[in-house]
Amino acid sequence: MSTYDTDFHQWIEEQSALLRAGSLAQLDVTHLIEELEGMSARERRELINRLAVLLAHLLKWEYQPERRSISWRLTINEQRRQLTLLLEDSPSLRQRLPELLVRSYRHATRAAMEETGFLTSPFPEHCAYSISEILNEDYWPAGH
């Protein structure tokens, strides 16, 4: 049994030391690949989740203008900031935004339905906001 299975932190330390020493043949390549792929997947999931929260709040902002609050505004602004930071740190995710937007929007409409109490969805089937609008700190959808 390797330290990967018994002490993950120690395994990371060992792998880092092996990389620094150039001891590539001794690396736990299988687990390193799994961990790197997992890191990439986590970045995508974070983007999807933050985008979904942002979209849900934009939908609520647009479809329930009478209930707009400072809390919604703060959430929208914070999600935009965090998405900007994520895209600055991982610019290759920007090219995946159209694909990930589709997934995020499905989550967002479900969340917005639950939060608004609408019994039937008033939201468009596909996201009506462009990526540039979604990320633009000056964009605020008009109410219906």
XYZ file of N, CA and C in Angstrom:
432
model
N 0.849 -1.173 0.000
C 0.000 0.000 0.000
C 0.900 1.244 0.000
N 0.599 2.179 -0.887
C 1.436 3.380 -0.997
C 0.936 4.461 -0.042
N 1.754 5.481 0.146
C 1.333 6.598 0.992
C 0.150 7.331 0.374
N -0.070 7.168 -0.922
C -1.242 7.774 -1.565
C -2.502 7.291 -0.859
N -2.534 6.014 -0.501
C -3.702 5.410 0.140
C -3.752 5.652 1.645
N -2.612 5.895 2.263
C -2.582 5.981 3.723
C -2.356 7.387 4.264
N -1.668 8.252 3.505
C -1.369 9.610 3.978
C -1.181 10.503 2.753
N -2.282 11.047 2.291
C -2.278 11.827 1.054
C -1.298 12.996 1.118
N -1.276 13.701 2.240
C -0.366 14.841 2.379
C 1.086 14.399 2.220
N 1.436 13.318 2.867
C 2.808 12.809 2.748
C 3.100 12.399 1.307
N 2.129 11.789 0.638
C 2.304 11.388 -0.761
C 2.613 12.608 -1.626
N 1.896 13.686 -1.409
C 2.146 14.921 -2.170
C 3.564 15.411 -1.913
N 3.965 15.421 -0.659
C 5.324 15.855 -0.308
C 6.366 14.978 -1.014
N 6.136 13.680 -1.006
C 7.080 12.752 -1.649
C 7.143 12.993 -3.158
N 5.990 13.159 -3.778
C 5.958 13.370 -5.224
C 6.621 14.688 -5.602
N 6.396 15.713 -4.789
C 7.028 17.018 -5.026
C 8.542 16.903 -4.918
N 9.011 16.198 -3.889
C 10.463 16.017 -3.701
C 11.064 15.245 -4.872
N 10.363 14.215 -5.331
C 10.861 13.432 -6.475
C 10.935 14.298 -7.735
N 9.926 15.122 -7.957
C 9.944 16.026 -9.120
C 11.100 17.020 -9.020
N 11.275 17.618 -7.840
C 12.362 18.575 -7.645
C 13.722 17.928 -7.893
N 13.864 16.681 -7.487
C 15.140 15.966 -7.628
C 15.319 15.404 -9.041
N 14.275 15.494 -9.859
C 14.365 14.941 -11.211
C 14.284 13.427 -11.243
N 13.758 12.833 -10.193
C 13.642 11.367 -10.095
C 12.318 10.915 -10.715
N 12.197 11.133 -11.990
C 10.930 10.887 -12.682
C 10.529 9.417 -12.683
N 11.491 8.524 -12.727
C 11.181 7.097 -12.769
C 10.515 6.615 -11.484
N 10.708 7.331 -10.396
C 10.150 6.909 -9.106
C 8.770 7.510 -8.818
N 8.306 8.390 -9.705
C 7.010 9.031 -9.500
C 5.870 8.020 -9.564
N 4.833 8.297 -8.825
C 3.596 7.512 -8.853
C 2.736 8.099 -9.976
N 3.090 7.761 -11.197
C 2.504 8.373 -12.387
C 0.989 8.171 -12.450
N 0.529 6.977 -12.157
C -0.908 6.691 -12.238
C -1.713 7.634 -11.352
N -1.288 7.765 -10.099
C -2.018 8.638 -9.185
C -1.804 10.113 -9.513
N -0.633 10.467 -9.999
C -0.401 11.854 -10.410
C -1.343 12.252 -11.535
N -1.517 11.375 -12.500
C -2.440 11.651 -13.605
C -3.855 11.818 -13.067
N -4.276 10.916 -12.195
C -5.621 11.011 -11.608
C -5.811 12.346 -10.887
N -4.812 12.728 -10.117
C -4.913 13.976 -9.354
C -4.939 15.196 -10.274
N -4.119 15.207 -11.310
C -4.117 16.334 -12.249
C -5.450 16.432 -12.986
N -5.978 15.295 -13.412
C -7.289 15.306 -14.075
C -8.376 15.759 -13.105
N -8.255 15.344 -11.847
C -9.211 15.772 -10.831
C -9.152 17.273 -10.593
N -7.945 17.826 -10.606
C -7.792 19.277 -10.442
C -8.474 20.018 -11.583
N -8.306 19.534 -12.781
C -8.935 20.154 -13.945
C -10.459 20.085 -13.830
N -10.959 18.933 -13.416
C -12.409 18.766 -13.261
C -12.951 19.701 -12.178
N -12.201 19.883 -11.087
C -12.634 20.788 -10.022
C -12.724 22.226 -10.520
N -11.779 22.629 -11.358
C -11.826 23.982 -11.920
C -13.095 24.163 -12.763
N -13.412 23.167 -13.579
C -14.625 23.244 -14.398
C -15.873 23.272 -13.520
N -15.894 22.430 -12.483
C -17.054 22.405 -11.583
C -17.217 23.737 -10.866
N -16.113 24.329 -10.447
C -16.212 25.632 -9.787
C -16.789 26.664 -10.748
N -16.340 26.650 -11.970
C -16.860 27.588 -12.958
C -18.357 27.353 -13.173
N -18.766 26.100 -13.344
C -20.179 25.769 -13.546
C -21.005 26.225 -12.343
N -20.541 25.944 -11.138
C -21.299 26.306 -9.941
C -21.415 27.813 -9.761
N -20.310 28.521 -9.951
C -20.359 29.982 -9.806
C -21.242 30.615 -10.880
N -21.140 30.087 -12.088
C -21.966 30.581 -13.187
C -23.438 30.311 -12.902
N -23.755 29.140 -12.358
C -25.145 28.797 -12.038
C -25.705 29.729 -10.968
N -24.920 30.018 -9.943
C -25.377 30.936 -8.891
C -25.610 32.322 -9.487
N -24.681 32.770 -10.304
C -24.815 34.084 -10.944
C -26.057 34.125 -11.833
N -26.227 33.116 -12.671
C -27.376 33.087 -13.577
C -28.693 33.031 -12.816
N -28.752 32.244 -11.759
C -29.981 32.163 -10.962
C -30.338 33.541 -10.400
N -29.334 34.272 -9.941
C -29.599 35.603 -9.397
C -29.964 36.602 -10.494
N -29.348 36.474 -11.660
C -29.743 37.352 -12.774
C -31.190 37.073 -13.183
N -31.574 35.797 -13.199
C -32.957 35.445 -13.530
C -33.926 36.009 -12.486
N -33.584 35.840 -11.220
C -34.448 36.387 -10.168
C -34.520 37.907 -10.292
N -33.398 38.538 -10.574
C -33.345 39.999 -10.737
C -34.286 40.439 -11.853
N -34.246 39.681 -12.948
C -35.066 40.047 -14.107
C -36.540 39.714 -13.915
N -36.839 38.557 -13.347
C -38.216 38.072 -13.302
C -38.957 38.398 -12.003
N -38.261 38.903 -11.019
C -38.914 39.358 -9.793
C -38.360 40.719 -9.383
N -38.544 41.728 -10.249
C -37.955 43.044 -9.948
C -38.453 43.636 -8.628
N -39.647 43.274 -8.235
C -40.196 43.817 -6.984
C -39.500 43.248 -5.746
N -38.747 42.167 -5.904
C -38.070 41.532 -4.768
C -36.558 41.764 -4.781
N -36.084 42.607 -5.681
C -34.642 42.876 -5.750
C -34.141 43.359 -4.397
N -32.946 42.895 -4.072
C -32.392 43.257 -2.762
C -30.897 43.513 -2.889
N -30.366 44.130 -1.855
C -28.923 44.350 -1.804
C -28.210 43.003 -1.765
N -28.819 42.014 -1.139
C -28.233 40.673 -1.070
C -28.067 40.082 -2.465
N -29.081 40.221 -3.301
C -28.979 39.708 -4.676
C -27.862 40.438 -5.417
N -27.826 41.771 -5.262
C -26.794 42.575 -5.938
C -25.400 42.145 -5.485
N -25.226 41.953 -4.184
C -23.928 41.529 -3.658
C -23.532 40.149 -4.184
N -24.489 39.241 -4.259
C -24.206 37.898 -4.776
C -23.810 37.967 -6.246
N -24.526 38.728 -7.020
C -24.207 38.880 -8.447
C -22.798 39.451 -8.609
N -22.506 40.509 -7.867
C -21.179 41.125 -7.972
C -20.072 40.180 -7.534
N -20.291 39.452 -6.441
C -19.271 38.530 -5.937
C -19.027 37.381 -6.919
N -20.086 36.832 -7.487
C -19.907 35.737 -8.449
C -19.174 36.230 -9.693
N -19.483 37.439 -10.133
C -18.757 37.996 -11.280
C -17.271 38.167 -10.950
N -16.969 38.656 -9.755
C -15.562 38.822 -9.352
C -14.850 37.474 -9.321
N -15.487 36.493 -8.712
C -14.861 35.184 -8.587
C -14.692 34.513 -9.954
N -15.654 34.677 -10.831
C -15.524 34.128 -12.184
C -14.384 34.807 -12.934
N -14.271 36.114 -12.779
C -13.171 36.846 -13.422
C -11.827 36.325 -12.935
N -11.700 36.133 -11.620
C -10.449 35.595 -11.067
C -10.166 34.185 -11.582
N -11.183 33.361 -11.619
C -11.020 31.990 -12.108
C -10.563 31.985 -13.558
N -11.164 32.843 -14.376
C -10.787 32.906 -15.791
C -9.417 33.540 -15.994
N -9.007 34.423 -15.093
C -7.653 34.973 -15.167
C -6.625 33.899 -14.824
N -6.932 33.083 -13.822
C -6.013 32.020 -13.408
C -5.984 30.859 -14.402
N -7.097 30.623 -15.056
C -7.217 29.503 -16.007
C -7.883 30.002 -17.294
N -7.151 30.797 -18.089
C -7.756 31.412 -19.276
C -8.290 30.403 -20.294
N -7.768 29.174 -20.285
C -8.265 28.181 -21.255
C -9.713 27.805 -20.969
N -10.195 28.074 -19.765
C -11.604 27.796 -19.465
C -12.539 28.720 -20.235
N -12.033 29.880 -20.630
C -12.874 30.838 -21.366
C -13.424 30.220 -22.651
N -12.607 29.422 -23.326
C -13.062 28.792 -24.573
C -14.133 27.731 -24.304
N -14.226 27.246 -23.067
C -15.226 26.246 -22.700
C -16.517 26.883 -22.188
N -16.538 28.207 -22.041
C -17.704 28.886 -21.483
C -19.009 28.572 -22.222
N -19.044 28.591 -23.574
C -20.329 28.292 -24.230
C -20.885 26.920 -23.836
N -20.043 25.932 -23.791
C -20.456 24.574 -23.412
C -20.865 24.516 -21.940
N -20.081 25.123 -21.067
C -20.361 25.079 -19.642
C -21.558 25.956 -19.276
N -21.820 26.980 -20.074
C -22.980 27.841 -19.863
C -24.274 27.038 -19.976
N -24.320 26.114 -20.917
C -25.515 25.284 -21.099
C -25.797 24.491 -19.826
N -24.776 23.865 -19.287
C -24.939 23.086 -18.046
C -25.303 23.994 -16.876
N -24.621 25.125 -16.774
C -24.876 26.053 -15.676
C -26.298 26.591 -15.723
N -26.772 26.872 -16.925
C -28.111 27.450 -17.060
C -29.186 26.465 -16.599
N -29.008 25.187 -16.888
C -29.968 24.173 -16.401
C -30.031 24.204 -14.870
N -28.880 24.249 -14.229
C -28.845 24.308 -12.766
C -29.458 25.619 -12.266
N -29.161 26.700 -12.959
C -29.639 28.019 -12.548
C -31.160 28.121 -12.616
N -31.751 27.597 -13.682
C -33.212 27.707 -13.799
C -33.906 26.889 -12.707
N -33.340 25.719 -12.391
C -33.925 24.916 -11.299
C -33.832 25.668 -9.974
N -32.664 26.236 -9.704
C -32.477 26.972 -8.447
C -33.389 28.196 -8.395
N -33.480 28.913 -9.489
C -34.323 30.108 -9.526
C -35.801 29.745 -9.343
N -36.226 28.630 -9.916
C -37.607 28.168 -9.723
C -37.869 27.897 -8.244
N -36.945 27.195 -7.599
C -37.117 26.875 -6.180
C -37.140 28.143 -5.331
N -36.261 29.076 -5.650
C -36.133 30.273 -4.834
C -37.257 31.280 -5.062
N -37.806 31.322 -6.272
C -38.854 32.292 -6.570
C -40.237 31.781 -6.199
N -40.380 30.460 -6.164
C -41.692 29.888 -5.881
C -42.593 29.806 -7.100
N -42.051 30.098 -8.291
C -42.846 29.956 -9.504
C -43.243 28.492 -9.675
N -44.493 28.254 -10.019
C -44.954 26.881 -10.221
C -44.629 26.367 -11.618
N -44.599 27.273 -12.570
C -44.147 26.928 -13.925
C -43.031 27.894 -14.292
N -42.137 27.431 -15.106
C -40.957 28.238 -15.413
C -41.278 29.360 -16.392
N -41.009 30.599 -15.987
C -41.149 31.715 -16.920
C -39.864 31.953 -17.709
N -38.830 31.176 -17.405
C -37.511 31.416 -17.965
C -37.388 30.807 -19.357
N -36.608 31.450 -20.231
C -36.378 30.872 -21.563
C -35.701 29.501 -21.455
N -35.942 28.667 -22.449
C -35.334 27.335 -22.449
C -33.811 27.416 -22.524
N -33.333 28.382 -23.287
C -31.882 28.587 -23.428
C -31.533 29.955 -22.862
N -30.335 30.070 -22.352
C -29.880 31.308 -21.729
C -29.966 32.476 -22.709
N -30.657 33.519 -22.294
C -30.831 34.697 -23.144
C -29.716 35.730 -22.951
N -28.876 35.505 -21.942
C -27.781 36.428 -21.683
C -26.540 35.957 -22.428
N -25.835 36.895 -23.017
C -24.565 36.544 -23.649
C -23.499 36.404 -22.569
N -22.437 35.737 -22.905
C -21.340 35.577 -21.948
C -20.786 36.934 -21.544
N -20.679 37.846 -22.508
C -20.154 39.177 -22.162
C -21.109 39.913 -21.223
N -22.421 39.745 -21.379
C -23.376 40.367 -20.458
C -23.255 39.742 -19.069
N -23.173 38.428 -19.031
C -23.104 37.719 -17.754
C -21.914 38.193 -16.935
N -20.781 38.379 -17.583
C -19.553 38.741 -16.877
C -19.378 40.254 -16.697
N -20.205 41.042 -17.357
C -20.081 42.501 -17.336
C -20.686 43.061 -16.047
N -19.855 43.686 -15.226
C -20.326 44.206 -13.947
C -21.341 45.335 -14.086
N -21.454 45.906 -15.269
C -22.421 46.977 -15.487
C -23.736 46.477 -16.102
N -23.817 45.171 -16.386
C -25.035 44.642 -16.979
C -26.012 44.178 -15.901
N -27.219 44.702 -15.977
C -28.308 44.311 -15.079
C -29.557 44.135 -15.946
N -30.101 42.902 -15.994
C -31.272 42.685 -16.847
C -32.472 43.498 -16.366
N -33.234 43.966 -17.336
C -34.469 44.704 -17.017
C -35.526 43.718 -16.527
N -36.448 44.199 -15.735
C -37.514 43.344 -15.224
C -38.602 43.122 -16.260
N -39.303 42.020 -16.108
C -40.459 41.720 -16.968
C -41.713 42.295 -16.372
